[in-house]
Short mmCIF file of C-alpha atoms in Angstrom, two decimals:
data_model
loop_
_atom_site.label_atom_id
_atom_site.label_comp_id
_atom_site.label_asym_id
_atom_site.label_seq_id
_atom_site.Cartn_x
_atom_site.Cartn_y
_atom_site.Cartn_z
CA MET A 1 -0.04 -0.24 -0.05
CA VAL A 2 0.84 3.58 -1.01
CA TYR A 3 1.36 5.90 2.07
CA GLU A 4 0.39 9.03 0.73
CA ASN A 5 1.29 11.11 3.31
CA PRO A 6 -1.90 13.69 4.42
CA ASP A 7 -0.24 15.73 6.21
CA GLY A 8 2.41 16.91 3.80
CA VAL A 9 4.88 15.79 6.91
CA ARG A 10 8.32 16.46 5.89
CA ILE A 11 10.75 15.13 8.11
CA GLY A 12 15.18 16.24 8.51
CA LEU A 13 16.97 14.93 11.54
CA GLU A 14 20.27 16.46 13.02
CA VAL A 15 22.68 13.58 14.54
CA HIS A 16 25.24 14.63 17.18
CA VAL A 17 27.38 11.22 17.32
CA GLN A 18 29.96 11.23 19.92
CA LEU A 19 33.24 9.43 19.07
CA ASN A 20 33.81 8.91 22.58
CA LYS A 21 35.91 5.88 22.19
CA LEU A 22 38.31 7.58 20.84
CA ASN A 23 41.54 8.06 23.67
CA THR A 24 41.12 11.52 23.65
CA LYS A 25 39.61 14.71 22.72
CA LEU A 26 39.78 16.77 19.19
CA PHE A 27 41.77 19.22 19.46
CA CYS A 28 43.57 18.56 23.46
CA GLY A 29 45.48 15.64 25.07
CA CYS A 30 42.30 15.43 27.41
CA SER A 31 41.14 11.68 27.63
CA THR A 32 37.44 10.80 26.72
CA ASN A 33 36.96 8.81 29.39
CA TYR A 34 34.89 10.90 31.52
CA HIS A 35 31.25 9.82 32.50
CA ASP A 36 31.93 7.85 35.89
CA SER A 37 34.12 11.72 36.98
CA GLU A 38 33.42 14.73 39.30
CA PRO A 39 32.18 17.56 37.10
CA ASN A 40 35.09 19.54 35.18
CA THR A 41 37.79 17.62 35.74
CA HIS A 42 38.65 16.38 32.57
CA VAL A 43 39.35 19.98 31.30
CA CYS A 44 42.15 22.27 29.92
CA PRO A 45 43.16 25.10 28.39
CA VAL A 46 42.32 24.47 24.32
CA CYS A 47 39.14 22.45 25.45
CA LEU A 48 38.18 25.59 27.30
CA GLY A 49 39.59 27.91 24.48
CA LEU A 50 41.87 30.13 27.23
CA PRO A 51 43.62 32.79 25.03
CA GLY A 52 47.06 31.24 24.42
CA SER A 53 45.89 27.70 23.54
CA LEU A 54 46.64 26.70 20.25
CA PRO A 55 44.04 23.26 18.98
CA VAL A 56 46.24 20.29 17.26
CA ILE A 57 44.02 18.15 14.76
CA ASN A 58 43.51 14.68 16.34
CA GLU A 59 44.55 12.40 12.80
CA LYS A 60 42.14 9.43 14.35
CA ALA A 61 39.04 11.44 15.16
CA VAL A 62 39.62 12.46 10.84
CA GLU A 63 39.65 8.48 10.20
CA TYR A 64 36.59 7.96 11.86
CA ALA A 65 34.32 10.80 10.14
CA MET A 66 36.04 9.37 6.72
CA LYS A 67 34.71 6.20 7.62
CA ILE A 68 31.22 7.07 8.93
CA GLY A 69 31.40 8.79 5.89
CA LEU A 70 32.20 6.47 3.60
CA ALA A 71 29.76 4.27 5.54
CA LEU A 72 27.27 6.32 4.31
CA ASN A 73 27.42 5.83 0.90
CA CYS A 74 29.33 9.66 1.00
CA SER A 75 31.61 11.09 -1.57
CA ILE A 76 34.80 12.58 0.94
CA VAL A 77 35.79 15.89 0.46
CA GLU A 78 39.29 16.42 -1.77
CA GLN A 79 40.46 18.95 1.37
CA THR A 80 38.52 20.22 4.21
CA GLN A 81 38.69 22.75 6.29
CA PHE A 82 36.97 24.14 9.77
CA HIS A 83 35.92 26.72 10.92
CA ARG A 84 34.44 29.19 13.54
CA LYS A 85 30.69 29.18 13.96
CA ASN A 86 30.09 32.35 16.83
CA TYR A 87 27.60 32.32 19.08
CA TYR A 88 27.46 32.55 23.48
CA TYR A 89 26.60 30.47 25.54
CA PRO A 90 27.40 29.11 29.20
CA ASP A 91 28.67 26.06 27.67
CA LEU A 92 30.78 27.44 25.86
CA PRO A 93 32.88 30.05 27.15
CA LYS A 94 35.27 30.98 23.96
CA GLY A 95 32.70 32.48 21.86
CA PHE A 96 32.99 30.15 19.28
CA GLN A 97 32.85 26.79 18.51
CA THR A 98 35.03 24.83 16.13
CA THR A 99 32.79 22.97 13.64
CA GLN A 100 33.36 22.64 9.45
CA TYR A 101 31.12 25.12 7.52
CA ASP A 102 31.39 25.03 3.49
CA TYR A 103 33.89 21.89 3.19
CA PRO A 104 32.41 19.40 5.75
CA ILE A 105 34.60 15.92 5.08
CA ALA A 106 31.61 14.19 3.55
CA GLY A 107 28.61 14.18 1.73
CA GLU A 108 25.88 13.46 -0.03
CA GLY A 109 25.27 10.40 0.69
CA LYS A 110 22.31 7.84 1.23
CA ILE A 111 20.50 4.98 3.60
CA VAL A 112 18.71 2.83 2.96
CA ILE A 113 15.78 2.57 5.66
CA GLU A 114 12.09 0.22 5.57
CA GLY A 115 9.66 3.08 5.24
CA GLU A 116 6.02 3.24 5.87
CA ASP A 117 4.88 1.44 2.48
CA GLY A 118 8.73 -0.98 1.87
CA GLU A 119 12.47 0.74 1.55
CA ARG A 120 13.15 3.95 1.49
CA VAL A 121 16.43 5.60 0.64
CA ILE A 122 17.36 8.76 2.59
CA GLY A 123 19.12 11.11 1.49
CA ILE A 124 22.46 12.43 4.09
CA THR A 125 23.80 16.29 2.54
CA ARG A 126 26.06 16.15 4.82
CA ALA A 127 28.40 14.50 7.34
CA HIS A 128 30.45 17.40 9.31
CA MET A 129 33.47 16.97 12.87
CA GLU A 130 32.50 19.29 15.44
CA GLU A 131 33.97 20.09 19.10
CA ASP A 132 31.13 19.35 21.62
CA PRO A 133 30.68 22.00 24.34
CA GLY A 134 30.22 21.05 28.04
CA ARG A 135 26.62 21.01 29.29
CA LEU A 136 24.16 22.62 31.01
CA GLN A 137 22.36 21.22 33.86
CA HIS A 138 18.70 22.13 34.65
CA MET A 139 17.50 22.21 38.17
CA GLY A 140 14.40 21.07 37.08
CA SER A 141 12.67 21.92 33.30
CA ILE A 142 14.18 24.13 31.54
CA ASP A 143 11.23 27.39 31.43
CA LYS A 144 11.31 26.61 35.67
CA SER A 145 14.66 26.04 36.43
CA LYS A 146 15.73 28.00 40.33
CA GLY A 147 19.35 27.43 37.99
CA THR A 148 22.11 25.95 36.37
CA LEU A 149 24.29 24.08 36.58
CA ILE A 150 27.34 23.70 33.59
CA ASN A 151 29.88 20.86 33.55
CA TYR A 152 32.93 21.11 31.26
CA ASN A 153 34.34 17.35 31.14
CA ARG A 154 32.02 17.16 27.34
CA SER A 155 34.20 20.28 26.21
CA GLY A 156 35.98 19.57 23.27
CA MET A 157 34.63 15.83 22.36
CA THR A 158 34.77 15.19 18.94
CA LEU A 159 31.47 14.86 16.98
CA ILE A 160 30.37 14.42 14.08
CA GLU A 161 26.96 16.14 12.90
CA ILE A 162 25.44 13.86 10.30
CA VAL A 163 22.17 15.53 8.18
CA SER A 164 19.80 13.71 6.18
CA GLU A 165 17.41 15.43 3.80
CA PRO A 166 13.90 16.03 4.62
CA ASP A 167 12.77 12.47 3.36
CA MET A 168 11.09 10.94 5.91
CA ARG A 169 7.27 11.54 6.46
CA SER A 170 6.15 10.13 9.35
CA PRO A 171 8.00 10.03 13.17
CA LYS A 172 7.83 6.29 12.58
CA GLU A 173 10.20 6.79 9.59
CA ALA A 174 12.13 9.11 11.99
CA ARG A 175 12.65 6.26 14.43
CA ARG A 176 13.88 3.92 12.13
CA TYR A 177 16.24 5.96 10.15
CA LEU A 178 17.93 6.48 13.73
CA ASP A 179 17.82 2.72 14.39
CA LYS A 180 19.75 1.85 11.40
CA LEU A 181 22.09 4.77 11.77
CA ARG A 182 22.19 3.30 14.91
CA SER A 183 23.15 0.16 13.66
CA ILE A 184 25.94 1.46 10.55
CA LEU A 185 27.58 3.13 13.57
CA ASP A 186 27.61 -0.08 16.07
CA TYR A 187 29.40 -1.85 12.85
CA LEU A 188 32.09 1.18 12.58
CA ASP A 189 32.55 0.80 16.65
CA VAL A 190 33.57 4.14 16.77
CA PHE A 191 31.51 5.33 19.49
CA ASP A 192 29.66 3.46 22.57
CA GLY A 193 26.10 4.00 21.97
CA ASP A 194 25.00 3.29 25.69
CA LEU A 195 27.12 6.63 27.14
CA GLU A 196 24.79 9.27 28.15
CA GLY A 197 24.40 12.01 24.95
CA ALA A 198 26.35 9.90 22.33
CA MET A 199 23.62 10.28 20.11
CA ARG A 200 21.76 14.04 20.58
CA VAL A 201 19.46 14.48 17.58
CA ASP A 202 17.65 17.94 16.47
CA ALA A 203 14.67 17.42 14.04
CA ASN A 204 13.13 19.88 11.26
CA VAL A 205 9.92 19.19 10.70
CA SER A 206 6.98 20.94 8.65
CA VAL A 207 3.50 20.24 7.68
CA PHE A 208 1.56 20.95 4.63
CA MET A 209 5.01 22.21 3.45
CA GLY A 210 4.96 25.36 5.03
CA GLU A 211 7.66 26.36 7.01
CA ARG A 212 10.19 23.92 9.58
CA VAL A 213 10.26 23.97 13.13
CA GLU A 214 13.88 22.32 14.35
CA VAL A 215 13.00 20.58 17.76
CA LYS A 216 16.72 20.70 19.91
CA ASN A 217 18.51 18.50 22.32
CA ILE A 218 16.75 15.67 22.57
CA SER A 219 18.54 12.48 24.13
CA SER A 220 16.44 9.18 22.96
CA PHE A 221 15.05 8.04 19.76
CA LYS A 222 12.37 7.09 21.12
CA GLY A 223 11.93 10.31 22.97
CA ALA A 224 12.30 11.97 19.35
CA GLU A 225 9.33 9.96 18.05
CA ARG A 226 6.95 11.44 21.05
CA ALA A 227 8.66 15.11 19.76
CA LEU A 228 8.43 14.87 16.50
CA LEU A 229 4.64 13.38 17.18
CA TYR A 230 3.60 16.42 19.02
CA GLU A 231 5.15 19.09 17.60
CA ILE A 232 3.81 17.78 14.29
CA MET A 233 -0.07 17.98 16.43
CA ARG A 234 0.72 21.59 17.58
CA GLN A 235 1.87 22.99 14.11
CA LYS A 236 -1.49 20.93 12.71
CA ASN A 237 -3.71 22.44 15.47
CA HIS A 238 -2.14 26.10 15.14
CA ILE A 239 -2.93 26.79 11.40
CA ARG A 240 -6.28 25.10 11.95
CA ARG A 241 -6.63 27.77 14.46
CA GLY A 242 -6.10 29.64 11.75
CA GLY A 243 -2.31 30.78 13.05
CA GLU A 244 0.60 30.79 10.76
CA ILE A 245 3.95 28.42 11.37
CA THR A 246 7.10 30.76 11.89
CA LEU A 247 10.64 29.81 11.11
CA GLU A 248 11.58 29.25 14.99
CA THR A 249 14.01 26.66 17.59
CA ARG A 250 12.09 24.66 20.24
CA HIS A 251 13.09 22.78 23.16
CA PHE A 252 10.99 19.29 23.83
CA ASP A 253 10.72 18.43 27.24
CA GLU A 254 10.82 15.27 28.06
CA ALA A 255 9.27 15.04 31.54
CA ARG A 256 6.07 16.55 30.00
CA GLY A 257 6.26 15.19 26.46
CA VAL A 258 6.03 18.71 24.94
CA THR A 259 7.99 21.40 22.48
CA LEU A 260 8.85 24.87 24.14
CA SER A 261 9.26 27.61 22.40
CA MET A 262 12.99 28.87 23.00
CA ARG A 263 14.20 31.59 19.67
CA THR A 264 13.72 32.25 16.48
CA LYS A 265 15.57 30.19 14.15
CA GLU A 266 18.75 31.43 14.03
CA THR A 267 20.24 31.52 10.06
CA GLU A 268 24.20 30.82 8.65
CA ASN A 269 24.30 34.70 8.65
CA ASP A 270 23.94 35.23 12.28
CA TYR A 271 26.48 32.69 12.81
CA ARG A 272 29.81 34.53 11.37
CA TYR A 273 31.51 31.41 10.36
CA PHE A 274 35.31 32.76 9.75
CA PRO A 275 37.95 30.10 8.82
CA GLU A 276 39.74 29.03 12.30
CA PRO A 277 42.65 30.63 11.84
CA ASP A 278 45.07 28.24 14.52
CA LEU A 279 44.25 24.91 11.86
CA VAL A 280 45.59 24.68 8.31
CA PRO A 281 43.20 22.88 6.05
CA LEU A 282 43.26 19.03 5.70
CA ARG A 283 43.95 17.72 2.62
CA VAL A 284 42.01 14.17 3.15
CA ALA A 285 41.39 12.42 -0.85
CA ASP A 286 44.82 10.78 -0.54
CA ARG A 287 43.68 9.06 2.37
CA VAL A 288 39.94 7.38 1.27
CA PRO A 289 41.66 3.88 -0.55
CA GLU A 290 43.48 3.44 2.93
CA VAL A 291 39.79 3.74 5.16
CA LEU A 292 37.91 1.78 3.01
CA LYS A 293 40.41 -1.12 3.50
CA THR A 294 39.14 -0.81 7.21
CA LEU A 295 34.95 -0.80 6.46
CA PRO A 296 33.39 -4.02 7.99
CA GLU A 297 30.98 -5.63 6.46
CA LEU A 298 27.75 -3.54 7.54
CA PRO A 299 24.41 -4.18 8.18
CA ASP A 300 23.08 -4.46 4.50
CA ALA A 301 25.47 -6.52 2.99
CA LYS A 302 25.87 -8.50 5.72
CA ARG A 303 21.60 -8.83 5.60
CA ALA A 304 22.37 -10.32 1.94
CA ARG A 305 24.64 -12.83 2.97
CA PHE A 306 22.79 -14.19 5.49
CA VAL A 307 20.39 -15.06 3.20
CA LYS A 308 22.03 -16.39 0.13
CA GLU A 309 24.65 -18.59 2.75
CA TYR A 310 22.90 -20.09 5.22
CA GLU A 311 19.62 -20.49 3.46
CA ILE A 312 17.48 -17.95 5.96
CA ILE A 313 14.54 -15.68 5.51
CA ASP A 314 14.64 -12.41 4.96
CA MET A 315 12.66 -11.29 8.27
CA HIS A 316 15.40 -13.23 10.58
CA ALA A 317 18.12 -11.72 8.53
CA ARG A 318 17.18 -8.60 9.02
CA ALA A 319 16.40 -9.33 13.03
CA LEU A 320 19.87 -10.72 12.82
CA THR A 321 21.61 -7.93 11.36
CA THR A 322 20.53 -5.28 13.13
CA GLU A 323 22.87 -5.33 15.85
CA ILE A 324 26.55 -6.49 14.87
CA LYS A 325 26.76 -8.48 18.83
CA VAL A 326 23.70 -10.32 17.73
CA ALA A 327 24.77 -10.38 14.07
CA ASN A 328 27.70 -12.19 15.39
CA PHE A 329 26.41 -14.58 18.11
CA TYR A 330 24.54 -16.15 15.63
CA GLU A 331 27.28 -17.09 13.28
CA ASP A 332 28.69 -18.59 16.04
CA VAL A 333 25.61 -21.13 16.82
CA ALA A 334 25.28 -21.42 13.24
CA ALA A 335 29.18 -23.49 12.81
CA LYS A 336 27.13 -25.85 15.92
CA VAL A 337 23.92 -26.42 14.47
CA ASP A 338 21.85 -26.04 11.49
CA PRO A 339 21.77 -22.62 10.58
CA LYS A 340 17.31 -22.16 9.49
CA ALA A 341 17.03 -24.06 12.77
CA ALA A 342 19.38 -21.56 14.61
CA ALA A 343 18.11 -18.82 12.86
CA VAL A 344 14.12 -18.83 14.09
CA TRP A 345 15.68 -19.60 17.85
CA VAL A 346 17.98 -16.87 17.49
CA ALA A 347 15.62 -14.77 16.07
CA ASP A 348 12.16 -15.50 16.88
CA ILE A 349 12.82 -16.98 19.99
CA LEU A 350 15.97 -15.62 22.02
CA LYS A 351 15.80 -12.01 20.88
CA GLY A 352 12.42 -12.39 22.21
CA GLU A 353 13.08 -13.25 25.70
CA LEU A 354 15.69 -11.42 25.61
CA ASN A 355 14.38 -7.64 25.26
CA TYR A 356 10.97 -8.93 27.76
CA ARG A 357 13.67 -8.30 29.87
CA ASP A 358 16.71 -5.77 28.90
CA LEU A 359 19.31 -7.98 28.41
CA ASN A 360 21.33 -8.13 25.57
CA VAL A 361 22.86 -11.42 23.82
CA GLU A 362 25.65 -11.26 25.26
CA ALA A 363 23.31 -12.82 28.58
CA PHE A 364 23.31 -16.39 26.90
CA THR A 365 25.84 -18.41 25.98
CA VAL A 366 26.79 -19.70 21.91
CA ASP A 367 27.20 -23.28 23.52
CA ASP A 368 24.00 -23.11 25.30
CA ILE A 369 21.80 -22.11 22.81
CA ALA A 370 23.46 -24.56 20.57
CA GLU A 371 22.31 -27.34 23.00
CA ILE A 372 18.87 -26.79 23.47
CA ILE A 373 18.34 -26.21 19.35
CA THR A 374 20.21 -29.65 19.38
CA LEU A 375 18.12 -30.70 22.49
CA VAL A 376 14.83 -29.64 19.91
CA THR A 377 15.93 -31.47 16.85
CA GLU A 378 16.84 -34.97 17.93
CA GLU A 379 13.74 -34.56 19.56
CA LYS A 380 14.80 -35.01 23.03
CA ILE A 381 12.55 -31.99 24.63
CA THR A 382 9.75 -30.63 22.86
CA GLU A 383 9.87 -27.09 21.72
CA ASN A 384 8.07 -25.91 24.60
CA SER A 385 10.80 -27.29 26.53
CA GLY A 386 13.18 -25.32 24.79
CA VAL A 387 11.84 -22.15 25.33
CA GLU A 388 11.60 -22.65 29.28
CA ILE A 389 15.42 -23.15 29.25
CA ILE A 390 15.97 -20.40 27.32
CA ARG A 391 14.31 -18.19 30.57
CA THR A 392 15.11 -20.29 33.64
CA ILE A 393 19.16 -20.07 31.67
CA LEU A 394 18.14 -15.66 32.21
CA ASP A 395 15.96 -15.36 35.48
CA ASN A 396 18.44 -18.31 37.71
CA GLY A 397 20.73 -20.07 35.55
CA GLY A 398 22.06 -22.49 35.55
CA LYS A 399 23.00 -24.94 32.30
CA PRO A 400 21.26 -27.12 29.77
CA GLN A 401 21.22 -30.40 30.56
CA ASP A 402 20.81 -29.88 34.08
CA ILE A 403 17.33 -28.21 33.60
CA VAL A 404 16.23 -30.63 31.80
CA LYS A 405 17.14 -32.93 34.29
CA GLU A 406 15.95 -31.20 37.14
CA LYS A 407 12.74 -30.25 35.19
CA GLY A 408 12.04 -33.51 33.65
CA LEU A 409 11.39 -31.95 30.22
CA LEU A 410 12.97 -35.30 28.46
CA LYS A 411 9.91 -35.57 25.95
CA VAL A 412 7.83 -38.45 26.61
CA GLU A 413 7.27 -41.74 25.28
CA ASP A 414 4.07 -42.19 22.04
CA ASP A 415 2.29 -44.07 24.23
CA ILE A 416 1.70 -41.81 27.08
CA VAL A 417 0.72 -39.27 24.71
CA ALA A 418 -1.55 -42.04 23.38
CA LYS A 419 -3.02 -42.83 26.61
CA ALA A 420 -3.38 -38.69 27.39
CA VAL A 421 -5.50 -38.16 23.99
CA GLU A 422 -7.64 -41.11 24.92
CA GLU A 423 -8.15 -39.64 28.16
CA ALA A 424 -8.82 -35.83 26.94
CA ILE A 425 -11.00 -37.19 23.89
CA ALA A 426 -13.26 -38.92 27.10
CA GLU A 427 -13.07 -36.46 30.24
CA ASN A 428 -14.52 -33.69 27.19
CA PRO A 429 -17.20 -34.30 25.58
CA GLU A 430 -18.58 -31.07 24.48
CA ALA A 431 -15.19 -30.02 23.30
CA VAL A 432 -15.36 -33.32 21.17
CA ALA A 433 -19.28 -31.91 19.62
CA ASP A 434 -17.74 -28.57 18.72
CA PHE A 435 -14.87 -30.07 16.08
CA HIS A 436 -17.49 -32.22 15.24
CA ALA A 437 -19.30 -29.19 14.88
CA GLY A 438 -16.53 -27.75 12.83
CA LYS A 439 -15.85 -25.04 15.90
CA GLU A 440 -11.41 -25.20 15.10
CA LYS A 441 -11.53 -23.64 18.64
CA SER A 442 -12.40 -27.02 20.57
CA MET A 443 -8.75 -28.46 18.55
CA ASN A 444 -6.52 -25.30 20.88
CA PHE A 445 -8.51 -27.13 24.45
CA LEU A 446 -8.16 -30.32 23.22
CA VAL A 447 -4.72 -29.51 23.14
CA GLY A 448 -4.28 -27.49 26.18
CA LYS A 449 -5.79 -30.59 28.06
CA VAL A 450 -3.49 -33.30 26.21
CA MET A 451 -0.45 -30.49 27.40
CA GLN A 452 -1.89 -30.69 31.07
CA LYS A 453 -1.66 -34.32 31.22
CA THR A 454 1.87 -34.84 29.97
CA LYS A 455 2.70 -32.05 32.18
CA GLY A 456 4.32 -30.18 28.79
CA ARG A 457 6.73 -33.04 27.94
CA ALA A 458 4.30 -33.60 24.49
CA ASP A 459 5.30 -31.97 21.75
CA ALA A 460 1.76 -29.64 20.62
CA ARG A 461 1.84 -30.76 17.26
CA GLU A 462 2.05 -34.30 17.24
CA ALA A 463 -0.36 -34.11 20.11
CA ARG A 464 -2.44 -32.06 17.77
CA GLU A 465 -2.31 -34.50 14.30
CA LYS A 466 -3.42 -37.83 16.76
CA LEU A 467 -6.44 -35.70 18.43
CA ILE A 468 -7.11 -35.59 14.85
CA ASP A 469 -6.43 -39.14 13.68
CA LYS A 470 -8.29 -39.65 16.36
CA LEU A 471 -11.58 -37.85 16.17
CA ASN A 472 -11.50 -38.57 13.05
CA GLU A 473 -11.73 -42.78 13.28
#
């Protein structure tokens, strides 16, 4: 079905990615490992921009930026350059931010997401490098705060700002774009997305092809989706009441789920960009072949390989390749057991149980899931028992063979199942009558009775087949 976008929604995202896996900041040697430190203990004259201090570019940061650009199918500029973006906030004491302006390191890329009506290509306008400012910590909500604290530990951290085209048509597509971007960055191993502030989102949104509004500093993907839903509704209601949408910057209050006006939107002229005199232009095009060799297999390529190499369905391949840790886990399991069975158990069952408990795949071992799959495929235990073993390990620990013994999960013999089938039929004449009257739900009831009598150790599919055979005699 074609998604017609009845409200004319256009969404473009600016995502700030903090390269927190670099050991040092963008222009100085301060450590990037500040998250558990006291405020204002990871600072120096350079990252505070004190008079007389001079920046020195972090070569590894440039390499990481190029990797990201190439992974997003961007072209890498011949020569890049830093500029001073002039504005004053308390978290930026030197009065300007060192960033890139008309020579961003990468541009004109694209990524593919699952849109409202199938796969969609989202354009990447540019990806440029810049330094992170410090962090303001408001005492309460931003509009009612009694005071604000400033922590400069993150000042000078390397940021890559990835700017998309306004190609997304709904908050759901925006969320999927963010998920895909996070997946690619995880594959590149250039950042730890679980650390606070690792990815921050500014969203530009308009309705009915009108003026855009920017919602700044959204700190979570869930928050981005909520902010967009609210902002789209606010703009539509404002227009219906005869109002006009004007260019402005708004703040998203996550606690209340609303956007609040901050200021009219600045234009490029307001920032008075001029070249950073303390940093020479960098010629980076010559390093592209060298950086290309460091790119890993990315999610889309891995998904295609899984389908071809392991002959699994695309839905499973997609679920298995979203996270690099899950993809690696699956390949290790597939090396021990049938790859198709491994895909079902990892993608459909194990991931579901992990998500329910908010755990990642490292909470389980390759050997344990391979052993469970083997027990099921050799018909020593039922699928239900396999799921029970997974749940027991995640909740209480233990090993599969021990849990099988402790819980008596070995599959029952055929004659025991046959006896349970006969008893279930004899004890439930109404359900039998309903079955013969064509009421299919009665079969589920009878299967449940058989499972109850065998204490869950019968195979539900086999029990169903035996019931149907017996009832049709």
